[in-house]
Structures are given as C-alpha cells and as structure tokens.
CSV table of C-alpha atoms in Angstrom, one decimal:
chain,number,residue,atom,x,y,z
A,26,UNK,CA,4.7,26.1,-2.3
A,27,UNK,CA,3.3,25.2,-5.9
A,28,UNK,CA,6.1,23.2,-7.6
A,29,UNK,CA,7.7,24.6,-10.8
A,30,UNK,CA,9.2,22.9,-13.8
A,31,UNK,CA,11.7,25.7,-14.8
A,32,UNK,CA,15.0,24.1,-12.9
A,33,UNK,CA,17.8,23.1,-15.2
A,34,UNK,CA,17.8,19.5,-16.2
A,35,UNK,CA,20.4,18.9,-18.4
A,36,UNK,CA,22.4,16.6,-16.5
A,37,UNK,CA,19.5,15.0,-14.5
A,38,UNK,CA,18.3,11.5,-15.3
A,39,UNK,CA,15.0,10.7,-16.8
A,40,UNK,CA,12.5,8.8,-14.7
A,41,UNK,CA,9.6,7.3,-16.3
A,42,UNK,CA,6.6,7.2,-14.1
A,43,UNK,CA,3.6,4.9,-14.8
A,44,UNK,CA,0.7,7.4,-14.0
A,45,UNK,CA,-2.2,6.2,-12.1
A,46,UNK,CA,-4.4,8.9,-10.5
A,47,UNK,CA,-5.3,6.6,-7.4
A,48,UNK,CA,-1.6,6.0,-6.5
A,49,UNK,CA,0.3,9.0,-7.7
A,50,UNK,CA,-0.1,12.6,-6.6
A,51,UNK,CA,1.1,14.8,-9.5
A,52,UNK,CA,1.9,17.6,-7.4
A,53,UNK,CA,3.7,15.7,-4.7
A,54,UNK,CA,6.0,14.0,-7.2
A,55,UNK,CA,6.5,17.4,-9.0
A,56,UNK,CA,7.7,18.9,-5.7
A,57,UNK,CA,10.3,16.3,-5.0
A,58,UNK,CA,11.6,16.0,-8.5
A,59,UNK,CA,13.5,19.1,-9.2
A,60,UNK,CA,17.5,18.6,-8.7
A,61,UNK,CA,16.9,14.8,-8.8
A,62,UNK,CA,15.4,13.9,-12.1
A,63,UNK,CA,13.5,14.7,-15.1
A,64,UNK,CA,10.0,12.9,-15.0
A,65,UNK,CA,8.5,11.2,-18.0
A,66,UNK,CA,4.8,10.4,-17.4
A,67,UNK,CA,3.8,7.1,-19.2
A,68,UNK,CA,0.2,7.6,-19.5
A,69,UNK,CA,-2.8,5.2,-20.3
A,70,UNK,CA,-5.6,7.1,-21.3
A,71,UNK,CA,-7.9,4.0,-20.8
A,72,UNK,CA,-7.0,4.3,-17.0
A,73,UNK,CA,-6.7,8.2,-16.8
A,74,UNK,CA,-9.6,9.6,-18.8
A,75,UNK,CA,-9.2,13.2,-17.1
A,76,UNK,CA,-8.0,15.5,-19.8
A,77,UNK,CA,-7.4,18.2,-17.0
A,78,UNK,CA,-4.9,15.7,-15.5
A,79,UNK,CA,-2.9,15.2,-18.7
A,80,UNK,CA,-2.6,19.0,-19.0
A,81,UNK,CA,-1.0,19.1,-15.4
A,82,UNK,CA,1.2,16.3,-16.4
A,83,UNK,CA,2.6,18.3,-19.1
A,84,UNK,CA,3.6,21.2,-16.9
A,85,UNK,CA,5.7,18.8,-14.7
A,86,UNK,CA,7.4,16.6,-17.3
A,87,UNK,CA,7.3,14.9,-20.8
A,88,UNK,CA,4.2,12.9,-21.5
A,89,UNK,CA,4.3,9.6,-23.3
A,90,UNK,CA,0.8,8.2,-24.4
A,91,UNK,CA,1.1,4.3,-24.1
A,92,UNK,CA,-2.5,3.8,-24.5
A,93,UNK,CA,-3.3,0.2,-25.8
A,94,UNK,CA,0.4,-0.5,-26.3
A,95,UNK,CA,2.3,-3.8,-25.1
A,96,UNK,CA,5.3,-2.7,-23.2
A,97,UNK,CA,7.4,-4.1,-26.2
A,98,UNK,CA,5.3,-1.3,-28.4
A,99,UNK,CA,5.7,1.2,-25.5
A,100,UNK,CA,9.4,0.8,-25.6
A,101,UNK,CA,9.5,1.9,-29.3
A,102,UNK,CA,7.8,5.2,-28.2
A,103,UNK,CA,10.5,6.3,-25.9
A,104,UNK,CA,12.8,8.1,-28.3
A,105,UNK,CA,15.2,9.6,-25.6
A,106,UNK,CA,16.6,7.0,-23.0
A,107,UNK,CA,15.1,6.5,-19.5
A,108,UNK,CA,17.2,5.9,-16.7
A,109,UNK,CA,14.7,4.1,-14.5
A,110,UNK,CA,10.7,3.5,-14.0
A,111,UNK,CA,8.7,4.2,-10.9
A,112,UNK,CA,5.6,1.9,-10.3
A,113,UNK,CA,3.2,2.8,-7.4
A,114,UNK,CA,0.9,0.1,-7.5
A,115,UNK,CA,0.9,-3.7,-7.9
A,116,UNK,CA,-0.6,-4.0,-11.4
A,117,UNK,CA,2.0,-1.6,-12.6
A,118,UNK,CA,4.9,-3.3,-11.3
A,119,UNK,CA,4.1,-6.0,-13.9
A,120,UNK,CA,4.3,-3.4,-16.6
A,121,UNK,CA,7.4,-1.6,-15.2
A,122,UNK,CA,9.2,-4.9,-15.1
A,123,UNK,CA,8.1,-5.7,-18.6
A,124,UNK,CA,9.2,-2.2,-19.8
A,125,UNK,CA,12.5,-2.4,-17.8
A,126,UNK,CA,13.3,-5.6,-19.4
A,127,UNK,CA,12.7,-4.1,-23.0
A,128,UNK,CA,14.9,-0.9,-22.3
A,129,UNK,CA,17.5,-2.8,-20.2
A,130,UNK,CA,16.9,-0.7,-16.9
A,131,UNK,CA,17.3,-1.5,-13.2
A,132,UNK,CA,14.1,-2.9,-11.8
A,133,UNK,CA,12.5,-6.1,-10.7
A,134,UNK,CA,12.3,-8.7,-13.3
A,135,UNK,CA,9.0,-10.4,-14.0
A,136,UNK,CA,9.7,-13.5,-11.8
A,137,UNK,CA,10.6,-11.1,-8.9
A,138,UNK,CA,7.3,-9.1,-9.5
A,139,UNK,CA,5.4,-12.4,-9.5
A,140,UNK,CA,6.8,-13.4,-6.0
A,141,UNK,CA,5.7,-9.9,-4.8
A,142,UNK,CA,2.3,-9.8,-6.6
A,143,UNK,CA,1.0,-13.4,-6.2
A,144,UNK,CA,0.0,-14.4,-2.6
A,145,UNK,CA,0.6,-17.9,-3.1
A,146,UNK,CA,4.1,-17.8,-4.9
A,147,UNK,CA,5.1,-15.3,-2.0
A,148,UNK,CA,4.1,-17.6,0.8
A,149,UNK,CA,6.0,-20.8,-1.2
A,150,UNK,CA,9.1,-18.4,-1.3
A,151,UNK,CA,8.9,-17.2,2.2
A,152,UNK,CA,8.6,-20.8,3.4
A,153,UNK,CA,11.5,-22.0,1.3
A,154,UNK,CA,13.6,-19.2,3.0
A,155,UNK,CA,12.8,-20.7,6.4
A,156,UNK,CA,10.4,-18.1,7.5
A,157,UNK,CA,7.3,-19.1,9.7
A,158,UNK,CA,4.6,-19.3,7.1
A,159,UNK,CA,0.9,-20.1,7.5
A,160,UNK,CA,-0.5,-22.9,5.5
A,161,UNK,CA,-2.0,-21.6,2.0
A,162,UNK,CA,-4.1,-23.2,-0.9
A,163,UNK,CA,-4.5,-21.7,-4.3
A,164,UNK,CA,-8.0,-22.0,-5.9
A,165,UNK,CA,-7.4,-21.3,-9.7
A,166,UNK,CA,-9.9,-19.6,-11.8
A,167,UNK,CA,-12.2,-22.3,-13.3
A,168,UNK,CA,-12.1,-24.8,-10.2
A,169,UNK,CA,-15.3,-26.3,-9.5
A,170,UNK,CA,-17.0,-25.2,-5.9
A,171,UNK,CA,-16.8,-28.9,-5.0
A,172,UNK,CA,-13.0,-29.1,-5.7
A,173,UNK,CA,-12.4,-25.9,-4.1
A,174,UNK,CA,-13.9,-27.0,-0.7
A,175,UNK,CA,-12.0,-30.2,-1.0
A,176,UNK,CA,-8.8,-28.4,-1.8
A,177,UNK,CA,-8.9,-26.3,1.4
A,178,UNK,CA,-10.3,-29.2,3.7
A,179,UNK,CA,-6.8,-29.8,5.3
A,180,UNK,CA,-6.1,-26.2,6.4
A,181,UNK,CA,-6.3,-25.4,10.0
A,182,UNK,CA,-9.1,-22.8,10.6
A,183,UNK,CA,-10.0,-20.0,11.1
A,184,UNK,CA,-8.6,-18.7,7.8
A,185,UNK,CA,-8.9,-15.9,5.2
A,186,UNK,CA,-10.4,-16.0,1.6
A,187,UNK,CA,-8.7,-13.3,-0.7
A,188,UNK,CA,-7.7,-13.0,-4.3
A,189,UNK,CA,-4.1,-14.2,-5.2
A,190,UNK,CA,-3.6,-10.9,-6.7
A,191,UNK,CA,-5.1,-8.1,-4.8
A,192,UNK,CA,-4.7,-5.3,-2.7
A,193,UNK,CA,-6.6,-3.1,0.0
A,194,UNK,CA,-8.2,-6.2,1.3
A,195,UNK,CA,-10.4,-6.2,-1.8
A,196,UNK,CA,-12.9,-9.3,-1.6
A,197,UNK,CA,-11.3,-10.5,1.4
A,198,UNK,CA,-13.2,-12.6,3.6
A,199,UNK,CA,-12.8,-14.5,7.2
A,200,UNK,CA,-13.7,-18.1,6.9
A,201,UNK,CA,-14.2,-20.6,9.8
A,202,UNK,CA,-14.2,-23.8,7.8
A,203,UNK,CA,-14.0,-25.2,4.4
A,204,UNK,CA,-17.8,-25.5,3.7
A,205,UNK,CA,-18.0,-21.6,4.3
A,206,UNK,CA,-15.2,-21.1,1.8
A,207,UNK,CA,-17.5,-22.8,-0.7
A,208,UNK,CA,-20.5,-20.5,0.5
A,209,UNK,CA,-18.4,-17.5,-0.1
A,210,UNK,CA,-17.6,-18.4,-3.5
A,211,UNK,CA,-21.2,-19.4,-4.4
A,212,UNK,CA,-22.3,-15.8,-3.4
A,213,UNK,CA,-19.7,-14.3,-6.0
A,214,UNK,CA,-21.6,-13.8,-9.3
A,215,UNK,CA,-18.3,-13.8,-11.3
A,216,UNK,CA,-16.9,-16.7,-9.7
A,217,UNK,CA,-14.3,-18.4,-10.8
A,218,UNK,CA,-12.9,-15.4,-12.8
A,219,UNK,CA,-9.7,-15.1,-10.8
A,220,UNK,CA,-7.4,-17.0,-8.8
A,221,UNK,CA,-8.0,-17.0,-4.9
A,222,UNK,CA,-6.0,-18.2,-2.0
A,223,UNK,CA,-7.2,-19.5,1.4
A,224,UNK,CA,-4.5,-18.9,3.9
A,225,UNK,CA,-4.5,-20.1,7.7
A,226,UNK,CA,-5.2,-17.0,9.8
A,227,UNK,CA,-2.0,-16.0,12.1
A,228,UNK,CA,-3.1,-15.9,15.7
A,229,UNK,CA,-3.9,-12.5,17.0
A,230,UNK,CA,-1.5,-10.7,19.4
A,231,UNK,CA,-4.2,-9.2,21.5
A,232,UNK,CA,-8.0,-8.7,21.3
A,233,UNK,CA,-9.5,-5.6,19.6
A,234,UNK,CA,-11.1,-4.5,22.8
A,235,UNK,CA,-7.9,-4.4,24.7
A,236,UNK,CA,-6.3,-1.6,22.6
A,237,UNK,CA,-6.9,1.3,19.9
A,238,UNK,CA,-3.9,-0.3,18.1
A,239,UNK,CA,-4.2,-3.2,15.6
A,240,UNK,CA,-1.7,-6.1,16.0
A,241,UNK,CA,0.2,-5.5,12.8
A,242,UNK,CA,2.4,-3.0,11.4
A,243,UNK,CA,4.4,-2.1,8.6
A,244,UNK,CA,8.3,-1.7,7.9
A,245,UNK,CA,9.1,0.9,5.2
A,246,UNK,CA,12.5,0.0,3.5
A,247,UNK,CA,14.9,0.9,0.8
A,248,UNK,CA,17.5,-1.2,-0.9
A,249,UNK,CA,20.1,-0.5,-3.4
A,250,UNK,CA,22.6,-3.3,-4.6
A,251,UNK,CA,21.9,-5.6,-1.5
A,252,UNK,CA,22.3,-2.9,1.1
A,253,UNK,CA,18.8,-2.5,2.8
A,254,UNK,CA,17.8,0.5,4.8
A,255,UNK,CA,14.6,0.7,7.2
A,256,UNK,CA,13.3,4.2,7.3
A,257,UNK,CA,10.6,3.3,9.9
A,258,UNK,CA,7.5,1.5,11.1
A,259,UNK,CA,4.0,2.3,10.9
A,260,UNK,CA,1.3,1.5,13.3
A,261,UNK,CA,-2.2,0.9,12.5
A,262,UNK,CA,-5.6,1.4,14.1
A,263,UNK,CA,-8.1,-1.6,14.6
A,264,UNK,CA,-9.5,-3.0,11.5
A,265,UNK,CA,-13.1,-2.5,10.2
A,266,UNK,CA,-15.0,-5.7,9.1
A,267,UNK,CA,-13.5,-7.2,5.9
A,268,UNK,CA,-10.0,-6.5,7.2
A,269,UNK,CA,-10.1,-2.8,6.1
A,270,UNK,CA,-7.8,-0.4,7.2
A,271,UNK,CA,-8.9,2.5,9.6
A,272,UNK,CA,-5.8,4.6,10.7
A,273,UNK,CA,-2.1,4.6,10.3
A,274,UNK,CA,0.2,5.8,13.0
A,275,UNK,CA,3.8,7.0,12.7
A,276,UNK,CA,5.9,6.2,14.8
A,277,UNK,CA,3.9,3.3,16.4
A,278,UNK,CA,3.0,2.7,20.0
A,279,UNK,CA,5.7,0.1,20.1
A,280,UNK,CA,8.4,-0.3,22.6
A,281,UNK,CA,12.1,0.7,21.2
A,282,UNK,CA,13.4,-2.7,22.2
A,283,UNK,CA,10.9,-4.4,19.8
A,284,UNK,CA,12.0,-2.5,16.6
A,285,UNK,CA,15.2,-4.3,15.7
A,286,UNK,CA,13.5,-7.8,15.6
A,287,UNK,CA,10.9,-6.4,13.1
A,288,UNK,CA,13.7,-4.8,11.1
A,289,UNK,CA,15.4,-8.0,11.0
A,290,UNK,CA,12.3,-9.9,10.0
A,291,UNK,CA,11.6,-7.6,7.2
A,292,UNK,CA,15.2,-8.0,5.8
A,293,UNK,CA,14.7,-11.7,5.9
A,294,UNK,CA,11.5,-11.4,3.9
A,295,UNK,CA,13.0,-9.1,1.4
A,296,UNK,CA,16.1,-11.4,0.9
A,297,UNK,CA,13.9,-14.5,1.0
A,298,UNK,CA,12.0,-13.3,-2.0
A,299,UNK,CA,15.4,-13.0,-3.9
A,300,UNK,CA,15.4,-9.0,-3.8
A,301,UNK,CA,18.2,-6.8,-3.6
A,302,UNK,CA,17.0,-3.3,-5.0
A,303,UNK,CA,13.7,-1.6,-4.5
A,304,UNK,CA,11.2,0.2,-2.3
A,305,UNK,CA,9.5,-2.4,0.1
A,306,UNK,CA,6.6,-2.2,2.5
A,307,UNK,CA,6.5,-5.3,4.5
A,308,UNK,CA,3.2,-5.9,6.7
A,309,UNK,CA,4.1,-7.7,9.9
A,310,UNK,CA,1.5,-9.2,12.5
A,311,UNK,CA,2.4,-9.2,16.2
A,312,UNK,CA,1.0,-12.7,16.7
A,313,UNK,CA,0.8,-14.6,20.2
A,314,UNK,CA,3.6,-16.7,18.7
A,315,UNK,CA,5.7,-13.8,17.7
A,316,UNK,CA,6.0,-11.4,14.8
A,317,UNK,CA,5.1,-13.1,11.4
A,318,UNK,CA,5.3,-11.5,8.0
A,319,UNK,CA,1.8,-11.1,6.2
A,320,UNK,CA,3.3,-9.8,3.1
A,321,UNK,CA,6.1,-8.0,1.1
A,322,UNK,CA,5.1,-5.3,-1.3
A,323,UNK,CA,7.6,-4.1,-3.8
A,324,UNK,CA,6.3,-0.3,-3.8
A,325,UNK,CA,5.7,2.5,-1.4
A,326,UNK,CA,3.0,1.7,1.1
A,327,UNK,CA,-0.4,3.3,0.4
A,328,UNK,CA,-2.6,4.9,3.1
A,329,UNK,CA,-0.8,8.2,3.5
A,330,UNK,CA,2.4,6.6,4.7
A,331,UNK,CA,4.6,8.8,2.5
A,332,UNK,CA,2.7,11.9,3.8
A,333,UNK,CA,3.4,10.5,7.4
A,334,UNK,CA,7.0,10.0,7.0
A,335,UNK,CA,7.5,13.6,5.8
A,336,UNK,CA,5.2,15.1,8.3
A,337,UNK,CA,7.0,13.5,11.4
A,338,UNK,CA,10.7,13.5,10.0
A,339,UNK,CA,11.0,15.7,7.0
A,340,UNK,CA,12.2,12.7,5.0
A,341,UNK,CA,10.8,12.3,1.6
A,342,UNK,CA,10.0,8.4,0.9
A,343,UNK,CA,8.7,9.6,-2.5
A,344,UNK,CA,12.0,11.2,-3.4
A,345,UNK,CA,13.8,8.1,-2.1
A,346,UNK,CA,11.7,5.9,-4.1
A,347,UNK,CA,12.5,7.8,-7.2
A,348,UNK,CA,16.1,7.7,-6.6
A,349,UNK,CA,16.1,3.9,-5.8
A,350,UNK,CA,14.4,3.2,-8.9
A,351,UNK,CA,17.1,5.0,-10.9
A,352,UNK,CA,19.6,2.7,-9.3
A,353,UNK,CA,20.9,5.6,-7.2
A,354,UNK,CA,21.1,5.7,-3.3
A,355,UNK,CA,18.5,8.0,-1.7
A,356,UNK,CA,19.2,10.5,1.0
A,357,UNK,CA,20.6,9.0,4.3
A,358,UNK,CA,17.5,8.0,6.4
A,359,UNK,CA,17.2,9.9,9.7
A,360,UNK,CA,18.3,7.7,12.6
A,361,UNK,CA,15.1,6.0,13.3
A,362,UNK,CA,14.3,6.7,16.9
A,363,UNK,CA,10.9,5.3,17.9
A,364,UNK,CA,9.9,7.8,20.4
A,365,UNK,CA,7.6,11.1,19.5
A,366,UNK,CA,10.1,13.3,21.6
A,367,UNK,CA,12.7,12.7,18.8
A,368,UNK,CA,10.3,13.3,15.8
A,369,UNK,CA,8.0,16.3,15.2
A,370,UNK,CA,5.4,14.2,17.0
A,371,UNK,CA,3.0,11.2,16.3
A,372,UNK,CA,1.4,11.5,12.8
A,373,UNK,CA,-1.9,10.0,12.1
A,374,UNK,CA,-4.2,9.3,9.2
A,375,UNK,CA,-7.7,8.1,9.9
A,376,UNK,CA,-9.7,6.4,7.3
A,377,UNK,CA,-13.6,6.5,7.8
A,378,UNK,CA,-14.6,3.2,6.2
A,379,UNK,CA,-18.5,2.7,5.8
A,380,UNK,CA,-20.2,0.0,7.3
A,381,UNK,CA,-19.9,-3.5,5.5
A,382,UNK,CA,-23.4,-3.6,4.2
A,383,UNK,CA,-23.7,0.3,3.2
A,384,UNK,CA,-24.0,0.7,-0.8
A,385,UNK,CA,-24.5,4.4,-1.1
A,386,UNK,CA,-23.6,7.5,0.9
A,387,UNK,CA,-26.7,9.5,1.9
A,388,UNK,CA,-25.5,12.5,4.3
A,389,UNK,CA,-22.4,13.8,5.9
A,390,UNK,CA,-22.4,15.9,9.0
A,391,UNK,CA,-19.5,17.1,11.3
A,392,UNK,CA,-16.8,17.9,8.5
A,393,UNK,CA,-16.4,21.5,9.9
A,394,UNK,CA,-16.1,20.4,13.4
A,395,UNK,CA,-13.4,17.8,12.6
A,396,UNK,CA,-11.3,20.4,10.6
A,397,UNK,CA,-11.5,22.7,13.7
A,398,UNK,CA,-9.4,20.4,15.8
A,399,UNK,CA,-5.9,21.9,16.4
A,400,UNK,CA,-4.0,18.8,15.5
A,401,UNK,CA,-5.9,18.1,12.2
A,402,UNK,CA,-4.1,19.3,9.3
A,403,UNK,CA,-6.5,18.1,6.6
A,404,UNK,CA,-9.8,16.2,6.1
A,405,UNK,CA,-10.5,14.9,2.4
A,406,UNK,CA,-13.9,13.6,1.6
A,407,UNK,CA,-13.5,10.9,-0.9
A,408,UNK,CA,-17.3,10.1,-1.4
A,409,UNK,CA,-20.1,12.5,-1.2
A,410,UNK,CA,-23.7,12.0,-0.9
A,411,UNK,CA,-25.2,9.8,-3.8
A,412,UNK,CA,-21.8,8.2,-4.2
A,413,UNK,CA,-21.8,4.4,-4.3
A,414,UNK,CA,-19.8,2.4,-2.2
A,415,UNK,CA,-19.2,-1.6,-1.9
A,416,UNK,CA,-17.0,-2.6,1.1
A,417,UNK,CA,-16.9,-6.3,0.2
A,418,UNK,CA,-15.5,-5.6,-3.1
A,419,UNK,CA,-13.5,-2.4,-2.7
A,420,UNK,CA,-11.8,-3.4,0.7
A,421,UNK,CA,-10.1,-0.4,2.2
A,422,UNK,CA,-10.6,1.6,-1.0
A,423,UNK,CA,-14.2,1.9,0.0
A,424,UNK,CA,-13.0,4.8,2.4
A,425,UNK,CA,-15.4,7.8,2.6
A,426,UNK,CA,-13.1,10.4,4.3
A,427,UNK,CA,-9.3,10.8,5.2
A,428,UNK,CA,-8.2,12.8,8.1
A,429,UNK,CA,-4.4,13.5,8.6
A,430,UNK,CA,-2.4,15.4,11.2
A,431,UNK,CA,0.1,15.4,13.9
A,432,UNK,CA,-0.4,15.0,17.7
A,433,UNK,CA,2.0,15.3,20.7
A,434,UNK,CA,1.8,11.7,21.6
A,435,UNK,CA,0.1,8.5,21.1
A,436,UNK,CA,-2.3,9.1,24.2
A,437,UNK,CA,-3.6,12.2,22.1
A,438,UNK,CA,-3.9,10.2,19.0
A,439,UNK,CA,-6.2,7.7,20.7
A,440,UNK,CA,-8.2,10.5,22.0
A,441,UNK,CA,-8.5,12.0,18.5
A,442,UNK,CA,-9.5,8.7,16.8
A,443,UNK,CA,-12.4,8.6,19.2
A,444,UNK,CA,-13.4,12.2,18.8
A,445,UNK,CA,-13.3,12.2,15.1
A,446,UNK,CA,-15.4,8.8,14.9
A,447,UNK,CA,-18.0,10.8,17.3
A,448,UNK,CA,-17.9,14.0,15.4
A,449,UNK,CA,-17.9,13.0,11.6
A,450,UNK,CA,-20.8,11.2,10.8
A,451,UNK,CA,-22.1,9.6,7.4
A,452,UNK,CA,-25.5,8.0,6.8
A,453,UNK,CA,-25.9,5.3,4.2
A,454,UNK,CA,-28.2,3.1,2.3
C-alpha cells in the first residue's frame, strides 16, 4: 500500500532525518512514520542531486535545504523545533551529533560518535572496558611508507588493512606481513590521503569450505536511557574476496543456547563505548577462541537487515530507530526465539558481488529465472550493462544485484544460495 501524508500530526513529535539516497528508502520511512512522528527531511543537494527525489520527499514531510551549511548554520534554518534526529550512515552520525548539540536534542555526542566511527578509537575503548581486543595500529595520513611499515612490524599476522573511517569493507585488504602493508599502500594512487588501521586478524571459527555460513554475525539492538533491548541476530553467507558481504540470513543457523552469550557480548561492547541510548548493529566473529567483537555501529545495520526483520517477524526496526532517536521507547520487541518454527520462516538477502578484478558489467542473464523461484520476493539489479564497478575501493557497495525472500528453513536457504549463484550470471571486463 502506498504511504499517505494526510494523517493528523498536531501532537506528533518532529523527527529530523538526514536524507541520503543510499541509506534511506523514502517510501519505507513514509510507511512507518504516520502516528509516530512528523518527518522533517534535512537535504544536502550536493549529496542528493535528483530533483524527483526531492519532490517525493515533499510528499511525505517538510524539506529543509542544508546544502553547503555547517550544522551551526543548519540549526538556524530550523524554525520549528525538532524533537530528535535520525542518521542512517556513519558520516551522517557526525553531522547529527553536531546538529543535536546545537539544538539541545537527545543523540550521541561528538565524542561518542568518534568512538563509533573511528576504528582505532573503538578498539582502544573496548580494550579499556576489558573486552578481548586484537592488536591495532593507526597509520595517519601523511606518514611515510617506511614509517608505516615500521609502525606495524610488531603486530601478529595475518592482519587486515582498512581505512580508520570506513564502511562496507571499502579499501580493505588481507595482509600477511608488514612489508605487504607497505606494498598495498604503494599501490594506492591517493596514499596517504586518509588514516588507515592495521588490525590483527581474529582467528577463523571454521573454514569457508565447511559451511555455507560465515563465522560472523550481527546483533541488532535498541537502547533508551541505559536499557538495552536486543531484537535478534543476523547470520551471514561466506565473504567474497576483499571481505565483501554475499548474504544476510535471519534468524541465523545458530543453536539457541549460543544466543545469550552473544547478547551479553553486544551489551558489554555498547556499554564499554560509554553509550546508553541509540540503535546499534554489533558485528561479532565466532572465532576459534570464542566470540569476539568486530565492531559496533551506532545505526541500523545495512544489507537489508531492516527488511529481513520485518519479513520474518513483522517488527519494524526502522520505526523503532525513529522512536529511539526521539528519546522514546520503541514498540516491545517480539520474544526473540531463534528457530524458524517461531518466525515466519528464514529470511534471506543475497548480494551478488563481482569478481575482485572486474571493472565493468558487460551482460546479465538469468534474472527472470531467479524471479520465478517461489521463495524469492524480489530481485533488484543495482548495476546494468555498461556500469562501472571497482570492488577493491567500493567494497560491498560494488554489489550488482540483490535478491530477497523467505524460505522454510536454513537447509532450503543454502539450496537457494547455490541455485541463485548458478542461475544469475554476470559477465564483466
């Protein structure tokens, strides 16, 4: 059903939404806002050039143009007070914190956002909180290659090289020694334009050949005034080269007895970062040494997680995120029962990743065949023939197709992953 904007809104709070077309689905937000809040879209035209999108935004709320403005300047454009601010990606968390500080609204403060977005600062905070933490070294922009190699010589390898501020495994590389760190940097034409970190790799829980499921997952959590509620856990398919995501599975293929420990670890990580309110997406690796925190994100998880949550349980994480960012308790979370028999089934989202060396999509076949699979709800082609791709730099955002649906159980999901991989074919150059 198409959302409408005609519902009475006199008594509803006003939620400022930093609009980004990559992380905000306008119609999805418009569908969950009636009866909960009035949406005020905060739009930067330099990031959102599509005129059609701005027209659509006006159908479902007030639009305030903040193009080229500092958050102090943007605050002066907001003539009717806001009650909260919603950010859906890491860079916008910074702007939301600055704007909330100007307006006196509940939100993360800039120091908290720094601990969420900066991978080195987050590792330091988690270590200080007593959580097991791999060794991590920052390589600041401007450091010479020789100095960078020397700085990481004392780490244990294998390790991972990645931007200190980054998402979706952008520019993320496996490295086997300090010299390889230098080689990777030397290959980057823009080095050293930003800070990087080199982090010891947490031991794998199992070999990729042993399971269709990856040895990491994420806990989706909501917190208001120190009370943390965990919605559930999202499993993953095996990673593509460059640590790129290939599938999200909800609920995961995980024994019920293992869930409480993962919830406890997510709670400890959130509190270890000094956070008491917000929406959190905590990635955890099921290592051979026990579960270990990969990172905590102060936003909803990407990769179709909100879609999956609603598909398998009827619960809207997006609506919950809006309420939490207004400082209000979300709707009660359904009792998290980690077995498909107590949900609608097992939700899946498949992300078709191009080969690591691919740079352009040439042809696509098999889309109609995949759409005809009974369990498939939708297939979205995110790249077309002639579109460019750059997996090393784009990370998981190099995805060329997304397939979402619902299956009876994990055995069937595993079969579907194989069937989709066989049927949907892309050619590249």
